[in-house]
Short mmCIF file of C-alpha atoms in Angstrom, two decimals:
data_model
loop_
_atom_site.label_atom_id
_atom_site.label_comp_id
_atom_site.label_asym_id
_atom_site.label_seq_id
_atom_site.Cartn_x
_atom_site.Cartn_y
_atom_site.Cartn_z
CA UNK A 1 115.15 -208.98 -115.74
CA UNK A 2 112.85 -211.30 -117.59
CA UNK A 3 115.69 -212.86 -119.51
CA UNK A 4 117.29 -213.94 -116.27
CA UNK A 5 114.33 -215.26 -114.32
CA UNK A 6 113.21 -217.26 -117.31
CA UNK A 7 116.64 -218.79 -117.98
CA UNK A 8 115.42 -222.35 -117.87
CA UNK A 9 112.60 -221.75 -120.29
CA UNK A 10 114.85 -219.85 -122.69
CA UNK A 11 117.28 -222.75 -122.72
CA UNK A 12 114.50 -225.29 -123.38
CA UNK A 13 112.96 -223.14 -126.12
CA UNK A 14 116.31 -222.69 -127.72
CA UNK A 15 117.21 -226.34 -127.68
CA UNK A 16 113.80 -227.23 -129.05
CA UNK A 17 114.08 -224.71 -131.89
CA UNK A 18 117.48 -226.11 -132.81
CA UNK A 19 116.29 -229.74 -132.57
CA UNK A 20 113.16 -229.04 -134.71
CA UNK A 21 115.11 -227.15 -137.36
CA UNK A 22 117.75 -229.88 -137.46
CA UNK A 23 115.00 -232.51 -137.75
CA UNK A 24 113.30 -230.48 -140.51
CA UNK A 25 116.57 -230.18 -142.40
CA UNK A 26 117.38 -233.89 -141.93
CA UNK A 27 113.88 -235.00 -142.95
CA UNK A 28 114.22 -233.10 -146.20
CA UNK A 29 117.37 -235.11 -146.92
CA UNK A 30 115.87 -238.57 -146.20
CA UNK A 31 115.67 -241.05 -149.09
CA UNK A 32 111.95 -241.38 -148.77
CA UNK A 33 110.11 -238.21 -147.84
CA UNK A 34 106.61 -239.59 -148.13
CA UNK A 35 106.36 -240.77 -144.56
CA UNK A 36 107.81 -237.58 -143.21
CA UNK A 37 105.29 -234.97 -144.38
CA UNK A 38 103.71 -234.40 -140.98
CA UNK A 39 107.07 -234.34 -139.33
CA UNK A 40 108.35 -231.70 -141.74
CA UNK A 41 105.29 -229.53 -141.21
CA UNK A 42 105.22 -229.88 -137.43
CA UNK A 43 108.95 -229.26 -137.08
CA UNK A 44 108.42 -225.97 -138.86
CA UNK A 45 105.46 -224.95 -136.68
CA UNK A 46 107.37 -225.89 -133.52
CA UNK A 47 110.68 -224.24 -134.41
CA UNK A 48 108.91 -221.02 -135.34
CA UNK A 49 106.79 -220.71 -132.17
CA UNK A 50 109.80 -221.62 -129.93
CA UNK A 51 111.99 -219.03 -131.59
CA UNK A 52 109.10 -216.53 -131.26
CA UNK A 53 108.53 -217.17 -127.56
CA UNK A 54 112.22 -217.16 -126.80
CA UNK A 55 112.59 -213.72 -128.37
CA UNK A 56 109.42 -212.45 -126.68
CA UNK A 57 110.67 -213.44 -123.28
CA UNK A 58 114.06 -211.76 -123.78
CA UNK A 59 112.33 -208.52 -124.74
CA UNK A 60 110.14 -208.56 -121.65
CA UNK A 61 106.82 -209.32 -123.32
CA UNK A 62 103.77 -208.93 -121.04
CA UNK A 63 102.29 -212.00 -122.76
CA UNK A 64 104.42 -214.85 -121.55
CA UNK A 65 101.48 -216.86 -120.36
CA UNK A 66 99.35 -216.53 -123.51
CA UNK A 67 102.23 -217.38 -125.81
CA UNK A 68 103.44 -220.30 -123.57
CA UNK A 69 100.00 -221.86 -123.74
CA UNK A 70 100.13 -221.97 -127.59
CA UNK A 71 103.77 -223.08 -127.53
CA UNK A 72 103.16 -225.99 -125.10
CA UNK A 73 100.36 -227.36 -127.30
CA UNK A 74 102.47 -227.11 -130.45
CA UNK A 75 105.56 -228.73 -128.77
CA UNK A 76 103.45 -231.61 -127.61
CA UNK A 77 101.92 -232.28 -131.02
CA UNK A 78 105.35 -232.08 -132.71
CA UNK A 79 106.84 -234.40 -130.04
CA UNK A 80 104.10 -236.99 -130.57
CA UNK A 81 104.70 -237.02 -134.32
CA UNK A 82 108.46 -237.19 -134.09
CA UNK A 83 108.27 -239.99 -131.53
CA UNK A 84 106.75 -242.27 -134.18
CA UNK A 85 109.90 -242.19 -136.39
CA UNK A 86 113.08 -244.15 -135.73
CA UNK A 87 115.49 -241.65 -137.16
CA UNK A 88 117.82 -240.31 -134.50
CA UNK A 89 116.96 -236.73 -135.45
CA UNK A 90 113.26 -237.50 -134.86
CA UNK A 91 113.84 -239.12 -131.48
CA UNK A 92 116.15 -236.29 -130.36
CA UNK A 93 113.50 -233.80 -131.57
CA UNK A 94 110.74 -235.54 -129.67
CA UNK A 95 112.85 -235.39 -126.42
CA UNK A 96 113.46 -231.66 -126.90
CA UNK A 97 109.83 -231.02 -127.69
CA UNK A 98 108.46 -232.78 -124.56
CA UNK A 99 111.08 -231.06 -122.38
CA UNK A 100 110.08 -227.72 -123.89
CA UNK A 101 106.35 -228.39 -123.46
CA UNK A 102 107.06 -228.93 -119.72
CA UNK A 103 109.05 -225.74 -119.51
CA UNK A 104 106.25 -223.84 -121.23
CA UNK A 105 103.60 -225.19 -118.89
CA UNK A 106 105.50 -223.67 -115.94
CA UNK A 107 105.19 -220.28 -117.66
CA UNK A 108 101.39 -220.43 -117.87
CA UNK A 109 99.87 -218.14 -115.23
CA UNK B 1 92.71 -223.89 -149.03
CA UNK B 2 93.30 -222.30 -145.65
CA UNK B 3 94.41 -219.04 -147.17
CA UNK B 4 91.02 -218.74 -148.91
CA UNK B 5 88.64 -219.79 -146.20
CA UNK B 6 90.32 -217.46 -143.78
CA UNK B 7 90.40 -214.47 -146.08
CA UNK B 8 88.63 -212.17 -143.60
CA UNK B 9 90.96 -213.04 -140.77
CA UNK B 10 94.02 -212.61 -142.96
CA UNK B 11 92.85 -209.16 -144.04
CA UNK B 12 92.17 -208.07 -140.38
CA UNK B 13 95.57 -209.45 -139.25
CA UNK B 14 97.33 -207.71 -142.05
CA UNK B 15 95.67 -204.38 -141.43
CA UNK B 16 96.38 -204.66 -137.74
CA UNK B 17 100.06 -205.46 -138.36
CA UNK B 18 100.35 -202.40 -140.61
CA UNK B 19 98.48 -200.11 -138.18
CA UNK B 20 100.63 -201.28 -135.22
CA UNK B 21 103.88 -200.87 -137.10
CA UNK B 22 102.83 -197.47 -138.36
CA UNK B 23 101.83 -196.44 -134.84
CA UNK B 24 105.15 -197.76 -133.45
CA UNK B 25 107.08 -195.80 -136.10
CA UNK B 26 105.05 -192.65 -135.50
CA UNK B 27 105.33 -192.96 -131.67
CA UNK B 28 109.13 -193.08 -132.00
CA UNK B 29 108.94 -189.71 -133.89
CA UNK B 30 106.67 -187.92 -131.39
CA UNK B 31 108.14 -184.91 -129.58
CA UNK B 32 107.65 -186.41 -126.14
CA UNK B 33 108.19 -190.13 -125.97
CA UNK B 34 107.71 -190.49 -122.26
CA UNK B 35 103.96 -191.06 -122.31
CA UNK B 36 104.26 -193.52 -125.22
CA UNK B 37 106.37 -196.25 -123.72
CA UNK B 38 103.51 -198.77 -123.30
CA UNK B 39 102.18 -197.93 -126.68
CA UNK B 40 105.56 -198.56 -128.30
CA UNK B 41 106.01 -201.85 -126.52
CA UNK B 42 102.44 -203.10 -127.22
CA UNK B 43 102.53 -202.03 -130.85
CA UNK B 44 105.59 -204.23 -131.21
CA UNK B 45 104.01 -207.18 -129.49
CA UNK B 46 100.82 -206.91 -131.49
CA UNK B 47 102.42 -206.36 -134.95
CA UNK B 48 104.61 -209.42 -134.37
CA UNK B 49 101.86 -211.82 -133.37
CA UNK B 50 99.55 -210.62 -136.14
CA UNK B 51 102.28 -211.08 -138.77
CA UNK B 52 103.01 -214.50 -137.21
CA UNK B 53 99.43 -215.73 -137.29
CA UNK B 54 98.79 -214.33 -140.78
CA UNK B 55 101.82 -216.31 -142.09
CA UNK B 56 100.80 -219.42 -140.12
CA UNK B 57 97.31 -219.37 -141.61
CA UNK B 58 98.59 -219.02 -145.17
CA UNK B 59 100.90 -222.01 -144.68
CA UNK B 60 98.04 -224.17 -143.42
CA UNK B 61 99.10 -224.39 -139.79
CA UNK B 62 97.16 -226.97 -137.70
CA UNK B 63 97.30 -224.49 -134.79
CA UNK B 64 95.01 -221.68 -135.89
CA UNK B 65 92.93 -221.89 -132.74
CA UNK B 66 95.83 -221.90 -130.28
CA UNK B 67 97.55 -219.00 -131.98
CA UNK B 68 94.31 -216.99 -132.44
CA UNK B 69 93.71 -217.23 -128.72
CA UNK B 70 97.04 -215.58 -127.89
CA UNK B 71 96.61 -213.09 -130.73
CA UNK B 72 93.13 -211.98 -129.61
CA UNK B 73 94.41 -211.24 -126.08
CA UNK B 74 97.36 -209.27 -127.38
CA UNK B 75 95.23 -207.25 -129.85
CA UNK B 76 92.82 -206.32 -127.09
CA UNK B 77 95.57 -205.13 -124.73
CA UNK B 78 97.19 -203.11 -127.50
CA UNK B 79 93.86 -201.60 -128.53
CA UNK B 80 93.11 -200.56 -124.93
CA UNK B 81 96.44 -198.78 -124.63
CA UNK B 82 96.27 -197.05 -128.02
CA UNK B 83 92.69 -195.93 -127.30
CA UNK B 84 94.04 -193.72 -124.45
CA UNK B 85 96.12 -191.52 -126.77
CA UNK B 86 94.74 -188.76 -128.98
CA UNK B 87 97.23 -189.14 -131.84
CA UNK B 88 95.49 -190.20 -135.04
CA UNK B 89 97.96 -193.09 -135.47
CA UNK B 90 96.97 -194.38 -132.02
CA UNK B 91 93.22 -194.11 -132.58
CA UNK B 92 93.54 -195.81 -135.99
CA UNK B 93 95.65 -198.49 -134.45
CA UNK B 94 93.07 -199.10 -131.63
CA UNK B 95 90.35 -199.53 -134.28
CA UNK B 96 92.44 -202.03 -136.20
CA UNK B 97 93.32 -203.93 -132.98
CA UNK B 98 89.70 -204.31 -131.85
CA UNK B 99 88.64 -205.37 -135.32
CA UNK B 100 91.43 -207.94 -135.41
CA UNK B 101 90.63 -209.23 -131.91
CA UNK B 102 87.09 -209.92 -133.14
CA UNK B 103 88.38 -211.69 -136.21
CA UNK B 104 90.70 -213.81 -134.05
CA UNK B 105 87.93 -214.83 -131.71
CA UNK B 106 86.02 -216.32 -134.64
CA UNK B 107 89.08 -218.54 -135.32
CA UNK B 108 89.10 -220.04 -131.86
CA UNK B 109 87.69 -223.57 -131.93
CA UNK C 1 105.25 -192.72 -144.38
CA UNK C 2 107.31 -195.72 -145.48
CA UNK C 3 104.27 -197.95 -145.62
CA UNK C 4 102.68 -195.65 -148.17
CA UNK C 5 105.62 -194.88 -150.46
CA UNK C 6 106.52 -198.56 -150.65
CA UNK C 7 102.97 -199.73 -151.32
CA UNK C 8 103.92 -201.56 -154.52
CA UNK C 9 106.70 -203.47 -152.82
CA UNK C 10 104.48 -204.35 -149.82
CA UNK C 11 101.87 -205.76 -152.20
CA UNK C 12 104.42 -207.84 -154.16
CA UNK C 13 106.01 -209.14 -150.89
CA UNK C 14 102.64 -210.04 -149.50
CA UNK C 15 101.47 -211.89 -152.61
CA UNK C 16 104.78 -213.73 -152.77
CA UNK C 17 104.56 -214.75 -149.11
CA UNK C 18 101.05 -216.07 -149.70
CA UNK C 19 102.01 -217.89 -152.92
CA UNK C 20 105.07 -219.48 -151.31
CA UNK C 21 103.19 -220.61 -148.23
CA UNK C 22 100.36 -221.96 -150.36
CA UNK C 23 102.89 -223.80 -152.54
CA UNK C 24 104.63 -225.19 -149.42
CA UNK C 25 101.31 -226.40 -148.02
CA UNK C 26 100.27 -227.94 -151.37
CA UNK C 27 103.65 -229.57 -151.90
CA UNK C 28 103.37 -231.33 -148.55
CA UNK C 29 100.04 -232.77 -149.73
CA UNK C 30 101.32 -234.07 -153.09
CA UNK C 31 101.24 -237.86 -153.71
CA UNK C 32 104.98 -238.03 -154.26
CA UNK C 33 107.00 -235.71 -152.14
CA UNK C 34 110.45 -236.90 -153.27
CA UNK C 35 110.74 -234.53 -156.23
CA UNK C 36 109.51 -231.57 -154.15
CA UNK C 37 112.19 -231.31 -151.44
CA UNK C 38 113.97 -228.30 -152.85
CA UNK C 39 110.62 -226.65 -153.57
CA UNK C 40 109.44 -227.18 -149.98
CA UNK C 41 112.65 -225.82 -148.56
CA UNK C 42 112.87 -222.81 -150.83
CA UNK C 43 109.18 -221.94 -150.37
CA UNK C 44 109.86 -221.72 -146.66
CA UNK C 45 112.95 -219.55 -147.09
CA UNK C 46 111.13 -217.24 -149.46
CA UNK C 47 107.89 -216.90 -147.49
CA UNK C 48 109.90 -216.06 -144.36
CA UNK C 49 112.08 -213.36 -145.89
CA UNK C 50 109.13 -211.77 -147.72
CA UNK C 51 107.10 -211.64 -144.52
CA UNK C 52 110.11 -210.25 -142.70
CA UNK C 53 110.82 -207.52 -145.21
CA UNK C 54 107.16 -206.59 -145.50
CA UNK C 55 106.97 -206.11 -141.77
CA UNK C 56 110.26 -204.24 -141.66
CA UNK C 57 109.07 -201.76 -144.30
CA UNK C 58 105.81 -201.08 -142.47
CA UNK C 59 107.72 -200.26 -139.28
CA UNK C 60 110.00 -197.80 -141.07
CA UNK C 61 113.19 -199.87 -140.92
CA UNK C 62 116.32 -197.95 -141.94
CA UNK C 63 117.53 -201.14 -143.64
CA UNK C 64 115.25 -201.55 -146.66
CA UNK C 65 118.12 -201.71 -149.08
CA UNK C 66 120.15 -204.34 -147.20
CA UNK C 67 117.12 -206.56 -146.63
CA UNK C 68 115.80 -206.12 -150.20
CA UNK C 69 119.13 -207.30 -151.52
CA UNK C 70 118.86 -210.61 -149.63
CA UNK C 71 115.14 -210.93 -150.44
CA UNK C 72 115.68 -210.45 -154.20
CA UNK C 73 118.22 -213.22 -154.29
CA UNK C 74 116.03 -215.61 -152.33
CA UNK C 75 112.97 -214.86 -154.44
CA UNK C 76 114.89 -215.55 -157.64
CA UNK C 77 116.20 -218.86 -156.44
CA UNK C 78 112.77 -219.96 -155.25
CA UNK C 79 111.20 -218.86 -158.55
CA UNK C 80 113.71 -220.85 -160.54
CA UNK C 81 113.03 -224.00 -158.54
CA UNK C 82 109.25 -223.62 -158.67
CA UNK C 83 109.34 -222.96 -162.44
CA UNK C 84 110.62 -226.55 -162.95
CA UNK C 85 107.43 -228.13 -161.63
CA UNK C 86 104.14 -228.38 -163.56
CA UNK C 87 101.81 -228.09 -160.51
CA UNK C 88 99.68 -224.98 -160.72
CA UNK C 89 100.75 -224.00 -157.24
CA UNK C 90 104.41 -224.13 -158.34
CA UNK C 91 103.86 -222.08 -161.53
CA UNK C 92 101.82 -219.49 -159.62
CA UNK C 93 104.50 -219.33 -157.02
CA UNK C 94 107.22 -218.85 -159.61
CA UNK C 95 105.32 -215.93 -161.07
CA UNK C 96 104.90 -214.29 -157.68
CA UNK C 97 108.61 -214.83 -156.85
CA UNK C 98 109.87 -213.22 -160.06
CA UNK C 99 107.53 -210.27 -159.63
CA UNK C 100 108.66 -209.85 -156.05
CA UNK C 101 112.31 -210.09 -157.01
CA UNK C 102 111.75 -207.19 -159.42
CA UNK C 103 109.97 -205.13 -156.76
CA UNK C 104 112.88 -205.82 -154.33
CA UNK C 105 115.51 -204.73 -156.83
CA UNK C 106 113.80 -201.34 -157.01
CA UNK C 107 114.26 -200.99 -153.28
CA UNK C 108 118.05 -201.49 -153.44
CA UNK C 109 119.82 -198.17 -152.99
CA UNK D 1 125.32 -230.27 -140.11
CA UNK D 2 124.95 -226.56 -140.58
CA UNK D 3 124.01 -226.03 -136.94
CA UNK D 4 127.33 -227.57 -135.85
CA UNK D 5 129.81 -226.01 -138.32
CA UNK D 6 128.32 -222.56 -137.65
CA UNK D 7 128.37 -222.95 -133.85
CA UNK D 8 130.41 -219.79 -133.22
CA UNK D 9 128.09 -217.65 -135.34
CA UNK D 10 124.98 -219.13 -133.73
CA UNK D 11 126.40 -218.23 -130.30
CA UNK D 12 127.22 -214.65 -131.33
CA UNK D 13 123.81 -214.17 -133.01
CA UNK D 14 122.05 -215.54 -129.95
CA UNK D 15 123.98 -213.37 -127.50
CA UNK D 16 123.38 -210.29 -129.67
CA UNK D 17 119.66 -210.99 -129.91
CA UNK D 18 119.48 -211.30 -126.11
CA UNK D 19 121.60 -208.16 -125.52
CA UNK D 20 119.46 -206.13 -128.01
CA UNK D 21 116.22 -207.25 -126.57
CA UNK D 22 117.41 -206.63 -123.03
CA UNK D 23 118.60 -203.16 -124.11
CA UNK D 24 115.27 -202.44 -125.83
CA UNK D 25 113.36 -203.48 -122.68
CA UNK D 26 115.68 -201.47 -120.40
CA UNK D 27 115.52 -198.37 -122.66
CA UNK D 28 111.71 -198.47 -122.48
CA UNK D 29 112.05 -198.31 -118.61
CA UNK D 30 114.49 -195.38 -118.56
CA UNK D 31 113.31 -192.12 -116.89
CA UNK D 32 113.83 -190.08 -120.03
CA UNK D 33 113.02 -191.89 -123.23
CA UNK D 34 113.64 -188.92 -125.55
CA UNK D 35 117.34 -189.60 -126.07
CA UNK D 36 116.78 -193.30 -126.64
CA UNK D 37 114.54 -193.35 -129.68
CA UNK D 38 117.21 -194.43 -132.18
CA UNK D 39 118.50 -196.97 -129.67
CA UNK D 40 115.00 -198.45 -129.20
CA UNK D 41 114.43 -198.70 -132.94
CA UNK D 42 117.83 -200.15 -133.79
CA UNK D 43 117.67 -202.68 -130.94
CA UNK D 44 114.49 -203.98 -132.47
CA UNK D 45 115.91 -204.16 -135.97
CA UNK D 46 119.01 -205.92 -134.72
CA UNK D 47 117.34 -208.41 -132.41
CA UNK D 48 114.96 -209.42 -135.18
CA UNK D 49 117.59 -209.97 -137.87
CA UNK D 50 119.86 -211.88 -135.45
CA UNK D 51 117.01 -214.18 -134.40
CA UNK D 52 116.12 -214.66 -138.04
CA UNK D 53 119.62 -215.57 -139.18
CA UNK D 54 120.14 -217.82 -136.18
CA UNK D 55 117.00 -219.77 -137.02
CA UNK D 56 117.85 -219.81 -140.73
CA UNK D 57 121.29 -221.34 -140.05
CA UNK D 58 119.88 -224.07 -137.81
CA UNK D 59 117.46 -225.08 -140.56
CA UNK D 60 120.21 -225.35 -143.14
CA UNK D 61 119.23 -222.31 -145.21
CA UNK D 62 121.10 -222.04 -148.59
CA UNK D 63 121.24 -218.28 -148.04
CA UNK D 64 123.65 -217.86 -145.15
CA UNK D 65 125.85 -215.45 -147.07
CA UNK D 66 123.03 -213.12 -148.32
CA UNK D 67 121.46 -212.97 -144.86
CA UNK D 68 124.78 -212.49 -143.06
CA UNK D 69 125.53 -209.51 -145.25
CA UNK D 70 122.32 -207.74 -144.16
CA UNK D 71 122.83 -208.84 -140.55
CA UNK D 72 126.44 -207.55 -140.37
CA UNK D 73 125.33 -204.07 -141.54
CA UNK D 74 122.48 -203.92 -139.07
CA UNK D 75 124.61 -205.07 -136.12
CA UNK D 76 127.25 -202.41 -136.92
CA UNK D 77 124.67 -199.62 -137.05
CA UNK D 78 123.06 -200.77 -133.83
CA UNK D 79 126.44 -201.10 -132.12
CA UNK D 80 127.41 -197.57 -133.13
CA UNK D 81 124.20 -196.09 -131.75
CA UNK D 82 124.36 -198.04 -128.43
CA UNK D 83 128.02 -197.08 -127.98
CA UNK D 84 126.97 -193.43 -127.61
CA UNK D 85 124.96 -194.08 -124.45
CA UNK D 86 126.46 -194.59 -120.96
CA UNK D 87 123.85 -197.07 -119.68
CA UNK D 88 125.35 -200.43 -118.93
CA UNK D 89 122.66 -202.14 -121.08
CA UNK D 90 123.69 -199.95 -124.05
CA UNK D 91 127.43 -200.60 -123.64
CA UNK D 92 126.84 -204.37 -123.26
CA UNK D 93 124.64 -204.28 -126.29
CA UNK D 94 127.27 -202.43 -128.37
CA UNK D 95 129.86 -205.08 -127.44
CA UNK D 96 127.53 -207.90 -128.47
CA UNK D 97 126.66 -206.12 -131.74
CA UNK D 98 130.26 -205.61 -132.82
CA UNK D 99 131.13 -209.19 -131.90
CA UNK D 100 128.17 -210.42 -133.91
CA UNK D 101 129.04 -208.19 -136.91
CA UNK D 102 132.45 -209.80 -136.96
CA UNK D 103 130.95 -213.33 -136.78
CA UNK D 104 128.54 -212.43 -139.63
CA UNK D 105 131.36 -211.14 -141.85
CA UNK D 106 133.02 -214.57 -141.63
CA UNK D 107 129.81 -216.08 -143.04
CA UNK D 108 129.82 -213.99 -146.15
CA UNK D 109 130.95 -216.01 -149.15
#
């Protein structure tokens, strides 16, 4: 089944969703929010598409390739933004995003 | 704002989401489900991505183009399947899907 | 069908989702983000549950009452937070939230 | 952080989402779909709310209790329906649903 053959992608998507949502939550608790606006926005975009694709794969969607293409682009942009910030939650998030972007690229037909 | 400039796309996405979910619901109440399995599955895929893109546009996502590309492909496939069935809910759904696919294509950069 | 009998609720949910996402987007563009952190977070929570419930109603979910209960509580909390801020997007959002909370309460069995 | 203290619930929600989506996918491939219509519909409802709550917890939602209440009710209803069917995917799904309903009840304030 789809949810078994794509086990590696599901794991990367799940970890990226968690890292982005954790980073979003932690950003909103930082003393100075003003430098974090792009990070907050991109964390949200990235968590949502990763959660979406993960669910879609587990339900056997015929559109893995189309969705993975969008997801890879979003993960990369989020990773690039998070990479700029020294907070541990941002660096961890960047790592998860780049790893997930790689996993998504393998899903593109 | 994004939710104003993209008013036409938002309307098409919303109507497509409603038509697909109505078709999904109606398919699940048909006397004989066996010919409807692809329709049920594609209705779900299409309603979900349309709702997703609609929300993403209203929140000013930077990824309209990437998401619209996936959405256009999914709408087209769903429209092609629904077109095959004589039920009014399927024909209405096919119309909404093709209209939405066109609206999505205009969003692709 | 569900999507016709619940037309009023669908409209209120949709307008609330749009207002919350617009407010979220506009908050992230304000000069000083530091007073807006609860507003940003609650906008997101509220937009997501409104979009979710709207979709669920249109697909004939058997769980309108359970979901409307959660949605009403979230809309109220978001409305109370937005009400505190003078920005037009916050005041408009508060109005949409309270209106949606009322519409949700009518859906609770 | 929320995503650590709620680790048990996140795991149960994730496994339930996967089981429901796998059951939905497998139901749509059964020879005779006509007995599976409630199962297909409830699998979808349950997978969606589990994925939603899982994401909400990882982003530190203030509404864990409200959402868990809806989720517990949906998991129970899905579990009861799946329990009626002998297919392994239905029995596995029922187990995941009841386990998740229990985890959700612990989240209700």
